[in-house]
Short mmCIF file of C-alpha atoms and ligand atoms in Angstrom, two decimals:
data_model
loop_
_atom_site.label_atom_id
_atom_site.label_comp_id
_atom_site.label_asym_id
_atom_site.label_seq_id
_atom_site.Cartn_x
_atom_site.Cartn_y
_atom_site.Cartn_z
CA MET S 273 26.57 16.57 -14.09
CA ASN S 274 27.20 20.04 -12.70
CA GLU S 275 28.46 19.08 -9.28
CA ASP S 276 31.11 20.98 -7.31
CA PRO S 277 34.30 19.07 -8.27
CA ALA S 278 35.82 19.35 -4.78
CA LYS S 279 32.68 17.98 -3.11
CA LEU S 280 32.39 15.22 -5.68
CA ALA S 281 36.02 14.21 -5.13
CA ALA S 282 35.54 14.13 -1.35
CA PHE S 283 32.36 12.07 -1.79
CA GLU S 284 34.06 9.55 -4.06
CA ALA S 285 37.01 9.33 -1.66
CA ARG S 286 34.61 8.48 1.16
CA ILE S 287 33.09 5.69 -0.92
CA ALA S 288 36.57 4.43 -1.82
CA ARG S 289 37.37 4.26 1.92
CA GLY S 290 34.29 2.10 2.46
CA GLU S 291 32.40 4.72 4.48
CA LYS S 292 28.62 4.74 4.39
CA ILE S 293 26.88 7.88 3.15
CA GLU S 294 24.23 8.84 5.72
CA PRO S 295 21.19 11.15 5.56
CA GLY S 296 22.49 14.70 5.99
CA ASP S 297 25.77 14.00 4.19
CA TRP S 298 26.49 15.65 0.85
CA MET S 299 25.77 13.51 -2.21
CA PRO S 300 25.57 14.17 -5.96
CA ALA S 301 22.03 14.80 -7.24
CA GLU S 302 22.42 11.84 -9.60
CA TYR S 303 23.33 9.52 -6.69
CA ARG S 304 20.15 10.59 -4.91
CA ARG S 305 18.06 10.18 -8.08
CA GLN S 306 19.40 6.71 -8.85
CA LEU S 307 18.85 5.56 -5.26
CA ILE S 308 15.27 6.85 -5.15
CA ARG S 309 14.58 5.06 -8.44
CA MET S 310 16.09 1.77 -7.27
CA ILE S 311 14.82 1.71 -3.70
CA SER S 312 11.26 2.68 -4.62
CA GLN S 313 11.10 0.05 -7.39
CA HIS S 314 12.47 -2.46 -4.95
CA ALA S 315 9.84 -1.50 -2.35
CA HIS S 316 7.04 -1.84 -4.91
CA SER S 317 8.37 -5.29 -5.87
CA GLU S 318 8.12 -6.46 -2.26
CA ILE S 319 4.54 -5.17 -1.99
CA VAL S 320 3.33 -6.58 -5.33
CA GLY S 321 5.36 -9.71 -4.58
CA MET S 322 2.86 -10.61 -1.86
CA LEU S 323 0.12 -11.19 -4.45
CA PRO S 324 1.19 -14.29 -6.45
CA GLU S 325 1.78 -16.28 -3.25
CA GLY S 326 -0.94 -14.66 -1.16
CA THR S 327 -3.64 -16.20 -3.38
CA TRP S 328 -2.45 -19.65 -2.27
CA ILE S 329 -2.72 -19.06 1.49
CA PRO S 330 -6.31 -20.41 1.68
CA HIS S 331 -5.27 -23.47 -0.35
CA ALA S 332 -2.12 -24.49 1.55
CA PRO S 333 -1.93 -28.30 1.80
CA ASN S 334 -1.49 -28.36 5.59
CA LEU S 335 -1.31 -26.12 8.64
CA ARG S 336 2.48 -26.02 8.76
CA ARG S 337 2.74 -24.88 5.14
CA LYS S 338 -0.01 -22.32 5.74
CA MET S 339 1.81 -20.79 8.74
CA VAL S 340 5.07 -20.72 6.81
CA LEU S 341 3.47 -19.05 3.80
CA MET S 342 1.66 -16.47 5.92
CA ALA S 343 4.93 -15.67 7.69
CA LYS S 344 6.70 -15.28 4.35
CA VAL S 345 4.04 -12.98 2.89
CA GLN S 346 4.10 -10.89 6.09
CA ASP S 347 7.85 -10.61 5.69
CA GLU S 348 7.43 -9.24 2.16
CA ALA S 349 5.06 -6.56 3.51
CA GLY S 350 7.70 -5.70 6.09
CA HIS S 351 10.40 -5.55 3.41
CA GLY S 352 8.30 -3.09 1.44
CA GLN S 353 8.01 -0.88 4.53
CA TYR S 354 11.76 -1.03 5.33
CA LEU S 355 12.44 0.09 1.77
CA TYR S 356 9.83 2.86 1.54
CA HIS S 357 11.37 4.29 4.69
CA ALA S 358 14.92 3.96 3.35
CA ALA S 359 13.80 5.89 0.25
CA GLU S 360 12.15 8.54 2.43
CA THR S 361 15.55 9.45 3.90
CA LEU S 362 16.39 10.75 0.40
CA GLY S 363 13.54 13.27 0.35
CA ILE S 364 10.64 11.47 -1.34
CA THR S 365 7.52 10.61 0.68
CA ARG S 366 5.91 7.21 1.04
CA GLU S 367 2.67 8.76 -0.18
CA GLU S 368 4.29 9.85 -3.46
CA MET S 369 5.67 6.35 -3.96
CA ILE S 370 2.35 4.65 -3.18
CA ASP S 371 0.57 7.06 -5.54
CA ALA S 372 3.02 6.13 -8.29
CA LEU S 373 2.39 2.44 -7.67
CA LEU S 374 -1.41 2.72 -7.56
CA SER S 375 -1.58 4.91 -10.65
CA GLY S 376 0.45 2.38 -12.64
CA LYS S 377 3.34 4.81 -13.16
CA ALA S 378 5.85 2.93 -11.03
CA LYS S 379 7.86 -0.10 -12.12
CA TYR S 380 8.36 -3.24 -10.08
CA SER S 381 10.01 -6.58 -10.74
CA SER S 382 8.45 -8.24 -13.80
CA ILE S 383 8.55 -11.65 -12.21
CA PHE S 384 5.40 -10.84 -10.24
CA ASN S 385 3.43 -10.38 -13.44
CA TYR S 386 3.40 -14.14 -14.00
CA PRO S 387 0.56 -16.28 -12.61
CA THR S 388 0.87 -18.96 -9.89
CA LEU S 389 -1.06 -21.84 -11.43
CA SER S 390 -0.47 -24.60 -8.90
CA TRP S 391 0.77 -25.02 -5.31
CA PRO S 392 4.33 -26.03 -6.32
CA ASP S 393 4.64 -22.57 -7.92
CA VAL S 394 4.80 -21.26 -4.33
CA ALA S 395 7.78 -23.54 -3.75
CA TRP S 396 9.48 -22.40 -6.97
CA ILE S 397 8.99 -18.75 -6.02
CA GLY S 398 10.77 -19.48 -2.75
CA TRP S 399 13.64 -21.35 -4.34
CA LEU S 400 14.15 -19.46 -7.60
CA VAL S 401 12.61 -16.00 -7.16
CA ASP S 402 13.73 -15.45 -3.57
CA GLY S 403 17.01 -17.15 -4.47
CA ALA S 404 17.62 -14.66 -7.28
CA ALA S 405 16.52 -11.80 -5.04
CA ILE S 406 19.00 -12.89 -2.37
CA LYS S 407 21.86 -12.73 -4.91
CA ASN S 408 20.98 -9.16 -5.76
CA GLN S 409 20.22 -8.16 -2.18
CA THR S 410 23.41 -9.65 -0.75
CA MET S 411 25.28 -7.39 -3.13
CA LEU S 412 23.12 -4.39 -2.20
CA ALA S 413 23.83 -5.01 1.49
CA GLN S 414 27.32 -3.68 0.69
CA CYS S 415 25.80 -0.56 -0.89
CA SER S 416 27.41 2.79 -0.06
CA TYR S 417 24.15 4.37 1.14
CA GLY S 418 23.70 3.52 4.83
CA PRO S 419 19.89 3.23 5.06
CA TYR S 420 19.63 1.03 1.92
CA SER S 421 22.50 -1.16 3.05
CA ARG S 422 20.98 -1.70 6.50
CA ALA S 423 17.54 -2.49 5.07
CA MET S 424 19.21 -5.07 2.83
CA VAL S 425 21.09 -6.76 5.68
CA ARG S 426 17.81 -7.10 7.56
CA ILE S 427 16.00 -8.36 4.46
CA CYS S 428 18.69 -10.90 3.48
CA ALA S 429 18.52 -12.55 6.89
CA GLU S 430 14.78 -13.03 6.39
CA GLU S 431 14.97 -14.04 2.71
CA THR S 432 17.13 -17.05 3.54
CA PHE S 433 14.10 -18.51 5.30
CA HIS S 434 12.01 -17.88 2.16
CA TYR S 435 14.55 -19.63 -0.04
CA LYS S 436 14.94 -22.63 2.23
CA GLN S 437 11.23 -23.27 2.78
CA GLY S 438 10.69 -23.30 -1.00
CA LYS S 439 13.61 -25.55 -1.75
CA GLU S 440 12.60 -27.90 1.06
CA MET S 441 9.21 -28.36 -0.61
CA ILE S 442 10.64 -29.08 -4.06
CA VAL S 443 13.12 -31.58 -2.60
CA GLN S 444 10.27 -33.24 -0.72
CA TYR S 445 7.99 -33.51 -3.76
CA MET S 446 10.80 -34.84 -5.96
CA THR S 447 12.07 -37.41 -3.46
CA GLN S 448 8.81 -38.51 -1.78
CA GLY S 449 6.05 -37.17 -4.02
CA THR S 450 3.51 -38.84 -6.28
CA PRO S 451 3.97 -38.81 -10.08
CA ARG S 452 1.33 -36.08 -10.29
CA GLN S 453 3.19 -33.91 -7.74
CA LYS S 454 6.44 -34.40 -9.65
CA ALA S 455 4.72 -33.43 -12.90
CA LEU S 456 3.37 -30.22 -11.32
CA VAL S 457 6.86 -29.40 -10.05
CA GLN S 458 8.33 -29.87 -13.55
CA ASP S 459 5.55 -27.75 -15.06
CA GLY S 460 6.33 -25.00 -12.56
CA LEU S 461 10.02 -25.08 -13.43
CA ASN S 462 9.16 -24.81 -17.14
CA ARG S 463 7.28 -21.58 -16.46
CA TRP S 464 9.48 -19.96 -13.79
CA TRP S 465 13.00 -20.69 -15.06
CA TRP S 466 13.34 -18.03 -17.75
CA PRO S 467 11.45 -15.22 -15.98
CA THR S 468 13.74 -15.83 -12.98
CA LEU S 469 16.86 -15.38 -15.11
CA MET S 470 15.34 -12.14 -16.46
CA MET S 471 15.09 -10.81 -12.87
CA PHE S 472 18.79 -9.92 -12.99
CA GLY S 473 17.99 -7.36 -15.68
CA PRO S 474 19.29 -6.72 -19.19
CA HIS S 475 22.77 -7.77 -20.29
CA ASP S 476 25.52 -5.42 -19.12
CA SER S 477 25.86 -4.13 -22.70
CA ASP S 478 22.20 -2.93 -22.56
CA SER S 479 22.24 -1.63 -19.00
CA PRO S 480 22.73 2.15 -19.19
CA ASN S 481 22.75 2.81 -15.43
CA SER S 482 25.31 0.18 -14.48
CA ALA S 483 28.51 2.21 -14.85
CA VAL S 484 27.47 5.04 -12.54
CA LEU S 485 25.91 2.62 -10.03
CA MET S 486 29.17 0.66 -9.79
CA ARG S 487 31.31 3.79 -9.62
CA TRP S 488 29.41 5.08 -6.60
CA GLY S 489 29.28 1.76 -4.81
CA ILE S 490 25.51 1.35 -5.13
CA LYS S 491 26.08 -1.89 -7.02
CA THR S 492 29.27 -3.88 -6.77
CA LYS S 493 28.53 -6.60 -9.35
CA SER S 494 27.04 -6.46 -12.84
CA ASN S 495 23.73 -8.02 -13.92
CA ASP S 496 25.45 -10.69 -15.98
CA ALA S 497 27.92 -11.57 -13.22
CA LEU S 498 25.12 -12.05 -10.68
CA ARG S 499 23.02 -14.05 -13.16
CA GLN S 500 25.96 -16.37 -13.86
CA GLU S 501 26.61 -16.91 -10.13
CA PHE S 502 22.97 -17.84 -9.65
CA ILE S 503 22.97 -20.24 -12.61
CA ASN S 504 26.16 -21.94 -11.47
CA GLU S 505 24.79 -22.47 -7.98
CA GLU S 506 21.29 -23.62 -8.81
CA VAL S 507 21.59 -25.65 -12.02
CA PRO S 508 23.36 -28.64 -10.40
CA GLU S 509 20.87 -28.59 -7.54
CA VAL S 510 17.85 -28.62 -9.86
CA LEU S 511 19.33 -31.32 -12.10
CA ALA S 512 20.22 -33.51 -9.13
CA LEU S 513 16.51 -33.86 -8.41
CA GLY S 514 15.87 -35.40 -11.83
CA LEU S 515 14.22 -32.26 -13.19
CA THR S 516 14.66 -30.94 -16.72
CA ILE S 517 15.64 -27.31 -17.17
CA PRO S 518 13.73 -25.86 -20.14
CA ASP S 519 16.81 -24.82 -22.10
CA PRO S 520 18.09 -27.10 -24.88
CA ASP S 521 21.33 -25.08 -25.08
CA LEU S 522 22.23 -25.48 -21.42
CA ARG S 523 25.74 -26.93 -21.09
CA PHE S 524 28.61 -26.99 -18.65
CA ASN S 525 31.79 -25.38 -19.89
CA ALA S 526 34.59 -27.24 -18.14
CA GLU S 527 37.14 -24.60 -19.13
CA THR S 528 35.36 -21.66 -17.50
CA GLY S 529 33.52 -23.69 -14.88
CA ASN S 530 30.32 -21.93 -15.97
CA TRP S 531 26.95 -23.34 -16.91
CA GLU S 532 26.13 -21.67 -20.22
CA ILE S 533 22.53 -20.92 -21.17
CA GLY S 534 20.72 -20.31 -24.43
CA PRO S 535 19.50 -16.87 -25.47
CA ILE S 536 17.10 -15.02 -23.14
CA ASP S 537 13.90 -13.81 -24.79
CA TRP S 538 14.33 -10.09 -24.19
CA ASP S 539 11.26 -9.27 -26.26
CA GLU S 540 9.20 -11.04 -23.63
CA PHE S 541 11.09 -9.22 -20.87
CA TRP S 542 10.38 -5.79 -22.34
CA ARG S 543 6.77 -6.69 -23.13
CA VAL S 544 6.19 -7.49 -19.43
CA VAL S 545 8.18 -4.46 -18.19
CA LYS S 546 6.04 -2.22 -20.42
CA GLY S 547 2.89 -3.51 -18.76
CA ASN S 548 1.76 -6.25 -21.16
CA GLY S 549 2.63 -9.36 -19.14
CA PRO S 550 0.04 -11.98 -18.25
CA MET S 551 -0.84 -10.45 -14.87
CA ASN S 552 0.12 -6.73 -14.99
CA ALA S 553 -3.47 -5.46 -15.04
CA GLU S 554 -4.62 -7.89 -12.37
CA ARG S 555 -1.75 -7.02 -10.01
CA LEU S 556 -2.47 -3.31 -10.29
CA ALA S 557 -6.19 -3.86 -9.75
CA ALA S 558 -5.48 -6.00 -6.68
CA ARG S 559 -3.28 -3.27 -5.14
CA GLN S 560 -5.90 -0.61 -5.84
CA LYS S 561 -8.63 -2.76 -4.30
CA ALA S 562 -6.49 -3.49 -1.22
CA HIS S 563 -5.89 0.23 -0.82
CA GLU S 564 -9.59 1.05 -1.09
CA ASP S 565 -10.58 -1.81 1.21
CA GLY S 566 -8.20 -0.48 3.85
CA ARG S 567 -9.59 3.03 3.75
CA TRP S 568 -12.01 2.55 6.66
CA VAL S 569 -9.16 1.27 8.82
CA ARG S 570 -7.08 4.35 8.08
CA GLU S 571 -10.04 6.56 8.83
CA ALA S 572 -10.70 4.74 12.09
CA VAL S 573 -7.16 5.06 13.41
CA ALA S 574 -7.01 8.70 12.36
CA ALA S 575 -10.27 9.36 14.25
CA TYR S 576 -8.95 7.47 17.28
CA ALA S 577 -5.80 9.59 17.28
CA LYS S 578 -7.91 12.77 17.28
CA ARG S 579 -10.20 11.67 20.11
CA THR S 580 -10.59 13.76 23.24
CA PRO S 581 -8.81 11.81 25.96
CA GLU S 582 -11.24 10.47 28.55
CA ILE S 583 -10.66 11.26 32.19
CA GLY S 584 -8.13 8.78 33.50
CA ASP S 585 -6.93 7.98 29.98
CA MET Z 124 -4.77 11.04 -3.70
CA THR Z 125 -3.88 8.67 -0.87
CA ASP Z 126 -4.24 9.24 2.85
CA THR Z 127 -1.42 7.10 4.13
CA GLN Z 128 1.29 9.59 4.89
CA TRP Z 129 0.76 10.47 8.58
CA PRO Z 130 3.75 11.66 10.61
CA ARG Z 131 6.86 9.52 10.52
CA TYR Z 132 8.11 7.99 13.77
CA GLU Z 133 11.65 6.73 14.26
CA VAL Z 134 11.74 3.30 15.88
CA PHE Z 135 14.31 2.08 18.43
CA LYS Z 136 14.44 -1.60 19.29
CA GLN Z 137 15.99 -3.27 22.33
CA ASP Z 138 16.85 -6.91 21.72
CA LEU Z 139 17.80 -7.96 25.25
CA PRO Z 140 17.58 -6.37 28.70
CA GLY Z 141 20.68 -4.28 29.36
CA GLN Z 142 21.41 -3.71 25.66
CA PRO Z 143 20.97 -0.22 24.19
CA HIS Z 144 17.91 0.67 22.10
CA LYS Z 145 18.99 0.80 18.46
CA ALA Z 146 17.42 2.82 15.63
CA VAL Z 147 16.03 0.30 13.14
CA GLY Z 148 13.99 2.45 10.75
CA SER Z 149 10.69 4.24 10.81
CA VAL Z 150 6.94 3.80 10.55
CA HIS Z 151 4.05 6.11 9.76
CA ALA Z 152 1.26 6.49 12.28
CA PRO Z 153 -1.32 9.03 13.42
CA ASP Z 154 -0.08 8.84 17.03
CA ALA Z 155 2.59 7.24 19.21
CA GLU Z 156 0.33 4.39 20.31
CA MET Z 157 -0.28 3.29 16.71
CA ALA Z 158 3.38 3.88 15.94
CA LEU Z 159 4.34 1.32 18.59
CA LEU Z 160 1.84 -1.15 17.15
CA ASN Z 161 3.09 -0.63 13.58
CA ALA Z 162 6.68 -0.87 14.81
CA ARG Z 163 5.89 -4.24 16.33
CA ASP Z 164 4.49 -5.51 13.00
CA VAL Z 165 7.35 -4.14 10.91
CA PHE Z 166 10.37 -4.73 13.17
CA ALA Z 167 9.46 -7.47 15.66
CA ARG Z 168 8.33 -10.39 13.52
CA ARG Z 169 11.32 -12.32 14.85
CA PRO Z 170 12.84 -12.70 18.25
CA GLN Z 171 14.23 -11.16 20.19
CA VAL Z 172 12.68 -7.87 21.29
CA VAL Z 173 12.06 -6.78 24.87
CA SER Z 174 11.24 -3.09 24.40
CA MET Z 175 10.62 -0.49 21.73
CA TRP Z 176 10.70 3.30 21.68
CA VAL Z 177 9.18 5.59 19.08
CA ALA Z 178 9.76 9.32 18.57
CA PRO Z 179 8.30 11.62 15.90
CA ALA Z 180 10.95 12.07 13.19
CA SER Z 181 10.32 15.82 13.45
CA ALA Z 182 11.64 15.73 17.04
CA VAL Z 183 14.97 14.16 16.05
CA PHE Z 184 17.98 16.42 15.53
CA SER Z 185 20.67 14.64 13.51
CA LEU Z 186 24.31 15.62 12.97
CA THR Z 187 26.80 13.69 10.84
CA ALA Z 188 30.59 13.90 11.22
CA GLU Z 189 30.63 15.58 7.80
CA GLU Z 190 28.12 18.23 8.92
CA LEU Z 191 30.09 18.80 12.10
CA ALA Z 192 33.34 19.32 10.15
CA ALA Z 193 31.61 21.77 7.80
CA ASN Z 194 30.05 23.75 10.65
CA PRO Z 195 31.81 23.23 14.01
CA GLU Z 196 29.69 26.01 15.60
CA PHE Z 197 26.43 24.25 14.67
CA TRP Z 198 25.01 24.96 18.14
CA GLN Z 199 25.33 28.78 17.94
CA GLY Z 200 22.11 30.60 18.78
CA THR Z 201 19.99 27.50 19.38
CA ALA Z 202 19.42 27.77 23.16
CA VAL Z 203 15.75 27.73 24.19
CA SER Z 204 15.13 26.24 27.59
CA PRO Z 205 16.67 23.33 29.46
CA GLN Z 206 15.18 19.88 29.14
CA PRO Z 207 16.55 16.31 29.13
CA TYR Z 208 17.64 14.81 25.80
CA ALA Z 209 18.36 11.22 24.86
CA LEU Z 210 21.51 10.91 22.75
CA PHE Z 211 22.13 8.26 20.12
CA ALA Z 212 25.35 7.60 18.22
CA LYS Z 213 26.53 5.59 15.23
CA ARG Z 214 30.05 4.38 15.98
CA SER Z 215 30.95 1.88 13.27
CA GLN Z 216 31.25 1.71 9.47
CA ARG Z 217 31.25 -2.06 9.59
CA ARG Z 218 28.53 -3.69 7.56
CA SER Z 219 25.74 -4.46 9.98
CA MET Z 220 22.22 -3.49 10.84
CA THR Z 221 23.41 -1.03 13.44
CA PHE Z 222 22.76 2.65 12.92
CA VAL Z 223 22.59 5.00 15.89
CA GLU Z 224 22.10 3.45 19.30
CA TYR Z 225 21.25 4.90 22.68
CA ALA Z 226 24.29 6.49 24.30
CA GLY Z 227 22.89 8.27 27.37
CA GLU Z 228 21.08 11.42 28.46
CA VAL Z 229 21.97 15.06 29.11
CA VAL Z 230 20.05 18.16 30.13
CA ALA Z 231 20.60 20.98 27.63
CA GLU Z 232 18.94 24.11 26.28
CA SER Z 233 18.58 22.68 22.75
CA ALA Z 234 19.22 19.46 20.84
CA GLN Z 235 22.31 21.07 19.32
CA LEU Z 236 23.65 21.98 22.75
CA ALA Z 237 22.94 18.44 23.94
CA ILE Z 238 25.27 17.12 21.24
CA LYS Z 239 27.84 19.84 21.98
CA GLN Z 240 27.82 18.65 25.57
CA ALA Z 241 28.27 15.05 24.44
CA LEU Z 242 31.23 16.10 22.28
CA GLU Z 243 32.88 17.76 25.29
CA ASP Z 244 31.96 15.10 27.83
CA GLY Z 245 34.26 12.06 27.86
CA ARG Z 246 31.55 9.56 28.74
CA PHE Z 247 30.03 9.62 25.21
CA GLN Z 248 33.25 8.63 23.34
CA PRO Z 249 32.82 11.49 20.86
CA GLU Z 250 35.93 10.49 18.87
CA THR Z 251 34.19 7.36 17.55
CA ALA Z 252 30.86 8.95 16.60
CA ILE Z 253 29.93 9.13 12.92
CA VAL Z 254 26.33 10.28 13.38
CA TRP Z 255 24.66 11.86 16.43
CA TRP Z 256 20.96 12.05 17.18
CA ALA Z 257 19.45 14.11 20.00
CA VAL Z 258 15.79 13.60 20.92
CA PRO Z 259 13.92 15.33 23.77
CA LEU Z 260 12.96 12.69 26.31
CA SER Z 261 9.44 14.14 26.31
CA ALA Z 262 9.07 13.12 22.63
CA ILE Z 263 9.89 9.44 23.22
CA SER Z 264 7.14 6.91 23.90
CA GLY Z 265 8.15 3.46 25.07
CA SER Z 266 6.35 0.15 24.97
CA ASP Z 267 4.58 -0.82 28.19
CA PRO Z 268 6.49 -3.62 30.00
CA GLN Z 269 3.09 -5.25 30.56
CA ASP Z 270 2.69 -5.57 26.77
CA VAL Z 271 5.88 -7.57 26.26
CA ASP Z 272 4.08 -10.90 26.58
CA SER Z 273 1.40 -10.08 24.04
CA TYR Z 274 3.49 -7.89 21.70
CA TYR Z 275 6.93 -9.45 21.47
CA ALA Z 276 6.98 -12.85 23.18
CA PRO Z 277 4.88 -14.71 20.55
CA ALA Z 278 7.65 -14.25 17.97
CA THR Z 279 9.94 -16.50 20.00
CA ALA Z 280 7.66 -19.50 19.38
CA LYS Z 281 7.57 -18.98 15.59
CA THR Z 282 10.75 -20.89 14.91
CA TYR Z 283 9.67 -21.62 11.32
CA ARG Z 284 10.51 -17.98 10.53
CA GLN Z 285 14.20 -18.74 11.15
CA GLN Z 286 16.33 -20.08 8.37
CA SER Z 287 18.02 -22.40 10.89
CA TYR Z 288 14.72 -24.30 11.13
CA TYR Z 289 15.36 -25.67 7.62
CA GLY Z 290 18.42 -27.88 7.85
CA PHE Z 291 19.08 -30.26 5.01
CA VAL Z 292 17.64 -28.81 1.80
CA SER Z 293 20.31 -29.46 -0.78
CA PRO Z 294 20.24 -32.53 -3.01
CA THR Z 295 23.95 -32.18 -3.90
CA ARG Z 296 25.53 -30.96 -0.70
CA LYS Z 297 25.46 -32.10 2.91
CA SER Z 298 24.00 -28.78 3.93
CA VAL Z 299 23.23 -25.56 2.17
CA LYS Z 300 25.79 -22.80 2.49
CA ARG Z 301 25.16 -20.51 5.44
CA GLU Z 302 24.08 -17.02 4.58
CA PRO Z 303 26.85 -15.01 2.92
FE1 FE2 N 633 11.38 -9.77 0.33
FE1 FE2 N 634 11.18 -13.15 0.02
#
């Protein structure tokens, strides 16, 4: 890094004092680069994240669940917009980011490359996937970059609704459901458990960006620390419902107070990250189609904006 | 390749009558009317909102405390012609959603001179400001009070969007931990 040492020292002192870095303030080029990378990937994840659940909107079991799911999916669209705009304050345009997503160049959270095979998968996404996202996002709400931190505070407040509506459904199916409903819930857990744990990213020992992200207050906790917090909070809750977690090595360590898990299949993780997961191609095609299908709307509003105002308009 | 860029508009949201409009983020739109509509979809899915303002991002002059320290004469040679400016200030480093919020209006010959005036004029509490924004009043479009019922009021009935709507959802605890 060839940054001016005096400026860098002043910047790091500001972060140490807990000040937020705002657009216009000096920042190291690497800080800007890392933030653009993280915020844009995060934005893409919100946008692609609408797809696995969106397919179930027409099949919701009742009107209440349908309204809740529509509200949740709308929220994810909103989260994507908050984040694209937070990234734009760093000098990239939304158009560049959308181009990267539509051309398949951009990364987004691998979890959304798994299929939703039954309605209870919607509930598991709320409980586990939004639950894991909240862990990460609660940490990022403390981030040293003002616009990212504020977007995260706003998002976390909304995510708590996503988490609770999902968990409420699982609790309902497991305490009042039919044997078939319970079996679908267990099947969903079997498929979503490990991909959810992978959401926290590679082990700290394989996470090259972590050190600089922690040093500059972008992240304040490591991948493994967040993953362990999540496991410790959710395992007892899942087990209390009579469900089986698909991990034969899972055990409680009374000395550390941690639930210990078996090995994560990182080959699967990297396969999905590199574009070869079960739904990567379909997700990309769905985004491209949505973009094309919306073209006439964009053309219409652009034409409306250019209109000659009528008398009295 | 895409055609989605459009100008960026900064969005200011007022939660309750009498409270200041607060900058909440931005939207892209071909004009101010669409910007207000997009702002409603992005920033008013939940109560409570009573009014929104939008202004093209290109019309916003921003000055951080760091920029001010580096260049205290930032206003030199900027005078054009007098017009009213709305001033916004960020006054806290505390973790919250709050960025700059409406602080009042001044007439000045440039956005820079509007902020200079705010720095010299006791009523803007310049000692607490971390970021200043100055926006010509002529660049700000506000929501129509007649639209409040159709734009913002419906969100108040959608209680299922609030996490408080879901009480008991933990099998092992009396109630789930409140948000961190
Ligand atoms: Fe989200
Ligand atoms: Fe969510």
